[in-house]
Structures are given as structure tokens and as C-alpha cells.
Amino acid sequence: QKEVEQDPGPLSVPEGAIVSLNCTYSNSAFQYFMWYRQYSRKGPELLMYTYSSGNKEDGRFTAQVDKSSKYISLFIRDSQPSDSATYLCAMSLMTTDSWGKLQFGAGTQVVVTP
Amino acid sequence: GAVVSQHPSWVICKSGTSVKIECRSLDFQATTMFWYRQFPKQSLMLMATSNEGSKATYEQGVEKDKFLINHASLTLSTLTVTSAHPEDSSFYICSASGNRGADTQYFGPGTRLTVL
């Protein structure tokens, strides 16, 4: 079983709809949670990061962490065709031995249709 | 924002040759750089972690003699794929972390390596 599970999609939504993405994880020791966006043949771009349970909002993006359920989500409001990309969740233990070692989900491909 | 560059963006080489990929943090000092590889439609797999001025730490299964990493300064790390073979063809991505916050990594645009 992978430590981080993420549905690979593709997830197709019409322009203007809310995109809902999620990841589940098995290691309750994960402390730091991130979402990255990756366009085809490009490196990942950091969208959001959070250390704690709850919601964090940044523009059209909302990241949600539920440590008790070991579940994180990313919501994209008012989706645009330019949001079409692969979205990767990542998390870290933040211990001395594992500092900087991110566990990535498989990535969800999102397609926003005009 | 934090900018990380990679050079070259793509490279094609013959089997048996060595290829060097550079990773630079352009607007911050990167105390730690990471090297990943990504196969098509798969997620990123960490290959190694390098701290400026010290030897890189390789993940299990990654041959350190094949993938040479040098982190000579706070803004530059290099990955050299020695005696490359077709199975080394992949997308290599670096990331850098520094004074922008613990564990926050900023990724380069990636280097597409094709070994013929």
C-alpha cells in the first residue's frame, strides 16, 4: 500500500465549476502538507502548503486538512481552462532524518473544458 | 517568488556518454537541493538530497556512482548521469529549499533526458 493515495483521474469539469481534489495517507506522522500544479513537461509549481488541520484559502484555492481522517483536499473555485494540469499532493514528516523528503501522490489530471 | 532554473531543458545523447544537468536557485540561497526523476504519467521519485558543501544522500536503490551529485555553492547543484543507457531516459527535476521556510521546496522546470 502506498503511503499517499491520489486518484489519477482524469477529472473533467466545465469552465466555472469547482474542482475538488483529494488525497488520503496512511502515516499519521505526516506534519506538512502541500499541493503542487504541474503542467505537461514542466516542473511542479507550489500552490499551497499548510502545517495544521483546517482550511487555508488563497485566492481561488482552498486547501483542507483533516488529520484525524488522514485526508487532505484542494478546491479550485471558478475553474478556468488554464487550470488544466496535473495536481500533486505531497506531505512530509518533518523529522530530522526525513527533513525535506516529500511523499508525493500519483497526481490527478484535471481538464477544464470551455 | 522563488525561482529555480535547470539547464539544459532537454538533452539527447548516445548510450555510454555522460550528461550533466545544472540546477540553480536564482533569487534565494538553497541550503538543500533535491533531485527527482519522473517517468511518464507517474509521480516524482526522490533520488537524492544534497546539502551545500557535503556529500549527497541517496535514496535506496539509486546508484551513487551512476548519478553523481555536486552541490558546490548555495545556488548551484549538478547531477551527472554517467555512462547513460536508454533506461536512464526520464524527466529529471530538481528542487531547492532555503530560507523560505522549512520543507518548502521550489522546483525547477525539469530536464528531459533521452538516451539513444
PDB file of C-alpha atoms in Angstrom:
ATOM      1  CA  GLN A   1       0.000   0.000   0.000  1.00  0.00           C
ATOM      2  CA  LYS A   2       1.317   3.428  -0.947  1.00  0.00           C
ATOM      3  CA  GLU A   3       1.745   5.967   1.840  1.00  0.00           C
ATOM      4  CA  VAL A   4      -0.120   8.593  -0.167  1.00  0.00           C
ATOM      5  CA  GLU A   5      -3.074   7.702  -2.370  1.00  0.00           C
ATOM      6  CA  GLN A   6      -4.421  10.011  -5.037  1.00  0.00           C
ATOM      7  CA  ASP A   7      -6.867   9.250  -7.816  1.00  0.00           C
ATOM      8  CA  PRO A   8      -5.029   9.790 -11.136  1.00  0.00           C
ATOM      9  CA  GLY A   9      -8.172  10.904 -12.961  1.00  0.00           C
ATOM     10  CA  PRO A  10      -8.628  12.386 -15.471  1.00  0.00           C
ATOM     11  CA  LEU A  11     -11.135  14.718 -13.867  1.00  0.00           C
ATOM     12  CA  SER A  12     -13.067  16.728 -16.415  1.00  0.00           C
ATOM     13  CA  VAL A  13     -15.096  19.766 -15.356  1.00  0.00           C
ATOM     14  CA  PRO A  14     -16.778  22.598 -17.261  1.00  0.00           C
ATOM     15  CA  GLU A  15     -15.339  26.082 -17.001  1.00  0.00           C
ATOM     16  CA  GLY A  16     -16.564  27.895 -13.918  1.00  0.00           C
ATOM     17  CA  ALA A  17     -17.178  24.736 -11.892  1.00  0.00           C
ATOM     18  CA  ILE A  18     -15.466  23.862  -8.627  1.00  0.00           C
ATOM     19  CA  VAL A  19     -12.645  21.366  -8.910  1.00  0.00           C
ATOM     20  CA  SER A  20     -12.372  19.056  -5.920  1.00  0.00           C
ATOM     21  CA  LEU A  21      -9.199  17.051  -5.410  1.00  0.00           C
ATOM     22  CA  ASN A  22      -8.171  14.859  -2.539  1.00  0.00           C
ATOM     23  CA  CYS A  23      -5.507  12.589  -1.137  1.00  0.00           C
ATOM     24  CA  THR A  24      -5.523  10.078   1.648  1.00  0.00           C
ATOM     25  CA  TYR A  25      -2.498   8.960   3.589  1.00  0.00           C
ATOM     26  CA  SER A  26      -1.634   6.158   5.927  1.00  0.00           C
ATOM     27  CA  ASN A  27       1.147   7.625   8.073  1.00  0.00           C
ATOM     28  CA  SER A  28      -0.350   9.706  10.862  1.00  0.00           C
ATOM     29  CA  ALA A  29       3.088  11.246  11.493  1.00  0.00           C
ATOM     30  CA  PHE A  30       2.904  13.455   8.414  1.00  0.00           C
ATOM     31  CA  GLN A  31       3.013  17.068   9.569  1.00  0.00           C
ATOM     32  CA  TYR A  32       3.327  19.212   6.489  1.00  0.00           C
ATOM     33  CA  PHE A  33       1.014  19.145   3.502  1.00  0.00           C
ATOM     34  CA  MET A  34       1.394  20.706   0.099  1.00  0.00           C
ATOM     35  CA  TRP A  35      -0.331  20.929  -3.245  1.00  0.00           C
ATOM     36  CA  TYR A  36       1.588  21.362  -6.458  1.00  0.00           C
ATOM     37  CA  ARG A  37       0.405  22.021 -10.004  1.00  0.00           C
ATOM     38  CA  GLN A  38       2.332  20.534 -12.874  1.00  0.00           C
ATOM     39  CA  TYR A  39       1.805  21.383 -16.497  1.00  0.00           C
ATOM     40  CA  SER A  40       2.886  18.890 -19.117  1.00  0.00           C
ATOM     41  CA  ARG A  41       6.671  18.658 -19.435  1.00  0.00           C
ATOM     42  CA  LYS A  42       7.224  21.248 -16.706  1.00  0.00           C
ATOM     43  CA  GLY A  43       8.345  21.122 -13.110  1.00  0.00           C
ATOM     44  CA  PRO A  44       5.779  21.244 -10.288  1.00  0.00           C
ATOM     45  CA  GLU A  45       4.685  24.658  -9.042  1.00  0.00           C
ATOM     46  CA  LEU A  46       3.880  25.071  -5.368  1.00  0.00           C
ATOM     47  CA  LEU A  47       0.276  26.180  -4.892  1.00  0.00           C
ATOM     48  CA  MET A  48      -0.342  25.901  -1.192  1.00  0.00           C
ATOM     49  CA  TYR A  49       1.145  24.478   1.970  1.00  0.00           C
ATOM     50  CA  THR A  50      -0.116  24.024   5.477  1.00  0.00           C
ATOM     51  CA  TYR A  51       1.006  22.527   8.750  1.00  0.00           C
ATOM     52  CA  SER A  52      -2.286  22.220  10.586  1.00  0.00           C
ATOM     53  CA  SER A  53      -5.742  20.775  10.291  1.00  0.00           C
ATOM     54  CA  GLY A  54      -8.403  23.079   8.960  1.00  0.00           C
ATOM     55  CA  ASN A  55      -8.836  25.264   5.920  1.00  0.00           C
ATOM     56  CA  LYS A  56      -6.427  27.631   4.236  1.00  0.00           C
ATOM     57  CA  GLU A  57      -7.549  29.913   1.455  1.00  0.00           C
ATOM     58  CA  ASP A  58      -5.538  31.704  -1.223  1.00  0.00           C
ATOM     59  CA  GLY A  59      -7.495  33.353  -3.985  1.00  0.00           C
ATOM     60  CA  ARG A  60      -9.465  30.700  -5.847  1.00  0.00           C
ATOM     61  CA  PHE A  61      -7.708  27.886  -3.997  1.00  0.00           C
ATOM     62  CA  THR A  62      -8.706  26.329  -0.679  1.00  0.00           C
ATOM     63  CA  ALA A  63      -6.639  23.636   0.980  1.00  0.00           C
ATOM     64  CA  GLN A  64      -8.237  21.491   3.630  1.00  0.00           C
ATOM     65  CA  VAL A  65      -6.517  19.100   6.024  1.00  0.00           C
ATOM     66  CA  ASP A  66      -8.218  16.605   8.291  1.00  0.00           C
ATOM     67  CA  LYS A  67      -5.507  14.877  10.288  1.00  0.00           C
ATOM     68  CA  SER A  68      -7.967  12.728  12.219  1.00  0.00           C
ATOM     69  CA  SER A  69      -9.205  11.195   8.972  1.00  0.00           C
ATOM     70  CA  LYS A  70      -5.814  11.390   7.251  1.00  0.00           C
ATOM     71  CA  TYR A  71      -7.344  13.204   4.341  1.00  0.00           C
ATOM     72  CA  ILE A  72      -6.427  16.378   2.507  1.00  0.00           C
ATOM     73  CA  SER A  73      -8.309  18.277  -0.176  1.00  0.00           C
ATOM     74  CA  LEU A  74      -7.788  21.074  -2.648  1.00  0.00           C
ATOM     75  CA  PHE A  75     -10.688  23.055  -4.061  1.00  0.00           C
ATOM     76  CA  ILE A  76     -10.407  25.338  -7.067  1.00  0.00           C
ATOM     77  CA  ARG A  77     -13.278  27.795  -7.479  1.00  0.00           C
ATOM     78  CA  ASP A  78     -14.329  29.347 -10.773  1.00  0.00           C
ATOM     79  CA  SER A  79     -12.136  26.964 -12.713  1.00  0.00           C
ATOM     80  CA  GLN A  80     -10.543  28.150 -15.941  1.00  0.00           C
ATOM     81  CA  PRO A  81      -9.144  26.241 -18.914  1.00  0.00           C
ATOM     82  CA  SER A  82      -5.720  27.426 -17.776  1.00  0.00           C
ATOM     83  CA  ASP A  83      -6.212  25.339 -14.617  1.00  0.00           C
ATOM     84  CA  SER A  84      -5.955  22.210 -16.758  1.00  0.00           C
ATOM     85  CA  ALA A  85      -2.911  20.439 -15.366  1.00  0.00           C
ATOM     86  CA  THR A  86      -1.869  17.610 -13.089  1.00  0.00           C
ATOM     87  CA  TYR A  87      -2.250  18.360  -9.393  1.00  0.00           C
ATOM     88  CA  LEU A  88       0.064  16.611  -6.968  1.00  0.00           C
ATOM     89  CA  CYS A  89      -0.361  16.367  -3.248  1.00  0.00           C
ATOM     90  CA  ALA A  90       2.762  15.997  -1.162  1.00  0.00           C
ATOM     91  CA  MET A  91       3.467  15.593   2.512  1.00  0.00           C
ATOM     92  CA  SER A  92       6.394  15.432   4.858  1.00  0.00           C
ATOM     93  CA  LEU A  93       7.239  14.028   8.276  1.00  0.00           C
ATOM     94  CA  MET A  94       9.438  16.982   9.176  1.00  0.00           C
ATOM     95  CA  THR A  95      11.702  14.890  11.384  1.00  0.00           C
ATOM     96  CA  THR A  96      15.447  15.327  11.466  1.00  0.00           C
ATOM     97  CA  ASP A  97      16.018  12.166   9.429  1.00  0.00           C
ATOM     98  CA  SER A  98      13.365  12.898   6.882  1.00  0.00           C
ATOM     99  CA  TRP A  99      13.616  16.651   6.577  1.00  0.00           C
ATOM    100  CA  GLY A 100      12.770  17.704   3.074  1.00  0.00           C
ATOM    101  CA  LYS A 101      11.735  14.244   1.913  1.00  0.00           C
ATOM    102  CA  LEU A 102       8.364  14.656   0.344  1.00  0.00           C
ATOM    103  CA  GLN A 103       5.976  11.803  -0.303  1.00  0.00           C
ATOM    104  CA  PHE A 104       4.003  12.577  -3.423  1.00  0.00           C
ATOM    105  CA  GLY A 105       0.672  11.315  -4.556  1.00  0.00           C
ATOM    106  CA  ALA A 106       0.391   9.987  -8.080  1.00  0.00           C
ATOM    107  CA  GLY A 107      -1.166  13.229  -9.282  1.00  0.00           C
ATOM    108  CA  THR A 108      -4.676  13.920 -10.597  1.00  0.00           C
ATOM    109  CA  GLN A 109      -5.036  15.125 -14.163  1.00  0.00           C
ATOM    110  CA  VAL A 110      -7.614  17.901 -14.381  1.00  0.00           C
ATOM    111  CA  VAL A 111      -9.213  19.059 -17.619  1.00  0.00           C
ATOM    112  CA  VAL A 112     -11.331  22.214 -17.590  1.00  0.00           C
ATOM    113  CA  THR A 113     -13.410  22.451 -20.728  1.00  0.00           C
ATOM    114  CA  PRO A 114     -14.535  25.842 -22.105  1.00  0.00           C
TER     115      PRO A 114
ATOM    116  CA  GLY B   1       8.651  34.264  -5.892  1.00  0.00           C
ATOM    117  CA  ALA B   2      11.365  31.659  -5.578  1.00  0.00           C
ATOM    118  CA  VAL B   3      12.821  30.757  -8.950  1.00  0.00           C
ATOM    119  CA  VAL B   4      14.757  27.630  -9.742  1.00  0.00           C
ATOM    120  CA  SER B   5      16.242  27.046 -13.160  1.00  0.00           C
ATOM    121  CA  GLN B   6      17.601  23.947 -14.837  1.00  0.00           C
ATOM    122  CA  HIS B   7      19.894  23.561 -17.773  1.00  0.00           C
ATOM    123  CA  PRO B   8      19.582  22.058 -20.257  1.00  0.00           C
ATOM    124  CA  SER B   9      15.826  21.725 -20.625  1.00  0.00           C
ATOM    125  CA  TRP B  10      16.275  18.700 -22.840  1.00  0.00           C
ATOM    126  CA  VAL B  11      19.173  16.598 -23.993  1.00  0.00           C
ATOM    127  CA  ILE B  12      19.631  13.665 -26.337  1.00  0.00           C
ATOM    128  CA  CYS B  13      22.770  11.603 -26.021  1.00  0.00           C
ATOM    129  CA  LYS B  14      24.257   8.329 -27.150  1.00  0.00           C
ATOM    130  CA  SER B  15      24.406   5.328 -24.875  1.00  0.00           C
ATOM    131  CA  GLY B  16      27.581   5.291 -22.823  1.00  0.00           C
ATOM    132  CA  THR B  17      28.081   9.032 -22.639  1.00  0.00           C
ATOM    133  CA  SER B  18      27.776  11.192 -19.540  1.00  0.00           C
ATOM    134  CA  VAL B  19      25.334  14.046 -19.164  1.00  0.00           C
ATOM    135  CA  LYS B  20      25.480  16.913 -16.679  1.00  0.00           C
ATOM    136  CA  ILE B  21      22.355  18.745 -15.554  1.00  0.00           C
ATOM    137  CA  GLU B  22      22.567  22.019 -13.647  1.00  0.00           C
ATOM    138  CA  CYS B  23      20.101  23.295 -11.079  1.00  0.00           C
ATOM    139  CA  ARG B  24      20.266  26.887  -9.906  1.00  0.00           C
ATOM    140  CA  SER B  25      18.307  28.869  -7.354  1.00  0.00           C
ATOM    141  CA  LEU B  26      18.112  32.326  -8.864  1.00  0.00           C
ATOM    142  CA  ASP B  27      16.755  34.535  -6.105  1.00  0.00           C
ATOM    143  CA  PHE B  28      17.482  32.713  -2.866  1.00  0.00           C
ATOM    144  CA  GLN B  29      20.193  30.658  -1.241  1.00  0.00           C
ATOM    145  CA  ALA B  30      19.376  26.988  -1.310  1.00  0.00           C
ATOM    146  CA  THR B  31      20.823  25.178   1.658  1.00  0.00           C
ATOM    147  CA  THR B  32      19.377  21.944   0.356  1.00  0.00           C
ATOM    148  CA  MET B  33      18.636  20.732  -3.142  1.00  0.00           C
ATOM    149  CA  PHE B  34      16.794  17.622  -4.148  1.00  0.00           C
ATOM    150  CA  TRP B  35      16.894  15.575  -7.320  1.00  0.00           C
ATOM    151  CA  TYR B  36      13.873  13.678  -8.595  1.00  0.00           C
ATOM    152  CA  ARG B  37      13.082  11.632 -11.637  1.00  0.00           C
ATOM    153  CA  GLN B  38       9.657  11.257 -13.142  1.00  0.00           C
ATOM    154  CA  PHE B  39       8.533   8.665 -15.661  1.00  0.00           C
ATOM    155  CA  PRO B  40       5.560   9.381 -17.930  1.00  0.00           C
ATOM    156  CA  LYS B  41       2.247   9.553 -16.076  1.00  0.00           C
ATOM    157  CA  GLN B  42       3.966   8.761 -12.802  1.00  0.00           C
ATOM    158  CA  SER B  43       4.727  10.859  -9.786  1.00  0.00           C
ATOM    159  CA  LEU B  44       8.066  12.204  -8.701  1.00  0.00           C
ATOM    160  CA  MET B  45      10.549   9.835  -7.119  1.00  0.00           C
ATOM    161  CA  LEU B  46      13.230  11.319  -4.915  1.00  0.00           C
ATOM    162  CA  MET B  47      16.702  10.249  -5.982  1.00  0.00           C
ATOM    163  CA  ALA B  48      18.946  12.155  -3.623  1.00  0.00           C
ATOM    164  CA  THR B  49      19.274  15.059  -1.241  1.00  0.00           C
ATOM    165  CA  SER B  50      22.257  17.358  -1.371  1.00  0.00           C
ATOM    166  CA  ASN B  51      23.379  19.928   1.149  1.00  0.00           C
ATOM    167  CA  GLU B  52      25.831  22.610   0.187  1.00  0.00           C
ATOM    168  CA  GLY B  53      29.362  21.548   0.919  1.00  0.00           C
ATOM    169  CA  SER B  54      28.627  17.975   1.881  1.00  0.00           C
ATOM    170  CA  LYS B  55      28.075  14.644   0.182  1.00  0.00           C
ATOM    171  CA  ALA B  56      24.671  13.847  -1.201  1.00  0.00           C
ATOM    172  CA  THR B  57      22.384  11.359   0.489  1.00  0.00           C
ATOM    173  CA  TYR B  58      20.932   8.861  -1.949  1.00  0.00           C
ATOM    174  CA  GLU B  59      17.636   7.064  -1.681  1.00  0.00           C
ATOM    175  CA  GLN B  60      17.568   3.306  -1.559  1.00  0.00           C
ATOM    176  CA  GLY B  61      18.052   1.781  -4.977  1.00  0.00           C
ATOM    177  CA  VAL B  62      19.728   4.826  -6.515  1.00  0.00           C
ATOM    178  CA  GLU B  63      23.314   4.160  -7.629  1.00  0.00           C
ATOM    179  CA  LYS B  64      25.514   6.929  -6.312  1.00  0.00           C
ATOM    180  CA  ASP B  65      28.309   6.081  -8.741  1.00  0.00           C
ATOM    181  CA  LYS B  66      25.949   6.428 -11.645  1.00  0.00           C
ATOM    182  CA  PHE B  67      24.200   9.597 -10.547  1.00  0.00           C
ATOM    183  CA  LEU B  68      26.904  11.955  -9.320  1.00  0.00           C
ATOM    184  CA  ILE B  69      25.659  14.967  -7.417  1.00  0.00           C
ATOM    185  CA  ASN B  70      27.682  18.027  -6.560  1.00  0.00           C
ATOM    186  CA  HIS B  71      26.364  20.945  -4.517  1.00  0.00           C
ATOM    187  CA  ALA B  72      29.275  23.326  -4.709  1.00  0.00           C
ATOM    188  CA  SER B  73      27.508  26.529  -3.726  1.00  0.00           C
ATOM    189  CA  LEU B  74      24.291  27.774  -2.185  1.00  0.00           C
ATOM    190  CA  THR B  75      22.852  28.428  -5.617  1.00  0.00           C
ATOM    191  CA  LEU B  76      24.101  25.545  -7.745  1.00  0.00           C
ATOM    192  CA  SER B  77      23.783  21.775  -7.729  1.00  0.00           C
ATOM    193  CA  THR B  78      24.681  19.457 -10.578  1.00  0.00           C
ATOM    194  CA  LEU B  79      23.562  15.946 -11.428  1.00  0.00           C
ATOM    195  CA  THR B  80      25.782  13.929 -13.737  1.00  0.00           C
ATOM    196  CA  VAL B  81      24.365  10.785 -15.263  1.00  0.00           C
ATOM    197  CA  THR B  82      27.446   8.704 -16.013  1.00  0.00           C
ATOM    198  CA  SER B  83      27.552   6.125 -18.788  1.00  0.00           C
ATOM    199  CA  ALA B  84      23.925   6.755 -19.605  1.00  0.00           C
ATOM    200  CA  HIS B  85      21.785   3.960 -21.017  1.00  0.00           C
ATOM    201  CA  PRO B  86      18.326   4.018 -22.597  1.00  0.00           C
ATOM    202  CA  GLU B  87      16.710   3.013 -19.296  1.00  0.00           C
ATOM    203  CA  ASP B  88      18.032   6.260 -17.810  1.00  0.00           C
ATOM    204  CA  SER B  89      15.800   8.214 -20.176  1.00  0.00           C
ATOM    205  CA  SER B  90      13.460  10.177 -17.962  1.00  0.00           C
ATOM    206  CA  PHE B  91      12.416  13.613 -16.789  1.00  0.00           C
ATOM    207  CA  TYR B  92      14.849  14.850 -14.137  1.00  0.00           C
ATOM    208  CA  ILE B  93      13.644  17.592 -11.829  1.00  0.00           C
ATOM    209  CA  CYS B  94      15.499  19.425  -9.109  1.00  0.00           C
ATOM    210  CA  SER B  95      14.057  21.369  -6.230  1.00  0.00           C
ATOM    211  CA  ALA B  96      15.582  23.772  -3.783  1.00  0.00           C
ATOM    212  CA  SER B  97      14.814  24.704  -0.222  1.00  0.00           C
ATOM    213  CA  GLY B  98      16.350  27.513   1.742  1.00  0.00           C
ATOM    214  CA  ASN B  99      15.329  30.460   3.791  1.00  0.00           C
ATOM    215  CA  ARG B 100      11.760  30.498   2.528  1.00  0.00           C
ATOM    216  CA  GLY B 101      10.514  28.159   5.200  1.00  0.00           C
ATOM    217  CA  ALA B 102      11.211  24.685   6.404  1.00  0.00           C
ATOM    218  CA  ASP B 103      10.398  21.964   3.937  1.00  0.00           C
ATOM    219  CA  THR B 104       9.029  24.319   1.314  1.00  0.00           C
ATOM    220  CA  GLN B 105      10.582  23.186  -1.938  1.00  0.00           C
ATOM    221  CA  TYR B 106      10.585  25.087  -5.182  1.00  0.00           C
ATOM    222  CA  PHE B 107      11.003  23.056  -8.305  1.00  0.00           C
ATOM    223  CA  GLY B 108      12.929  23.663 -11.464  1.00  0.00           C
ATOM    224  CA  PRO B 109      11.322  23.237 -14.891  1.00  0.00           C
ATOM    225  CA  GLY B 110      12.870  19.821 -15.405  1.00  0.00           C
ATOM    226  CA  THR B 111      15.281  18.284 -17.899  1.00  0.00           C
ATOM    227  CA  ARG B 112      14.123  15.726 -20.420  1.00  0.00           C
ATOM    228  CA  LEU B 113      16.908  13.182 -20.996  1.00  0.00           C
ATOM    229  CA  THR B 114      16.699  10.803 -23.917  1.00  0.00           C
ATOM    230  CA  VAL B 115      19.435   8.208 -24.293  1.00  0.00           C
ATOM    231  CA  LEU B 116      19.623   6.563 -27.684  1.00  0.00           C
TER     232      LEU B 116
END
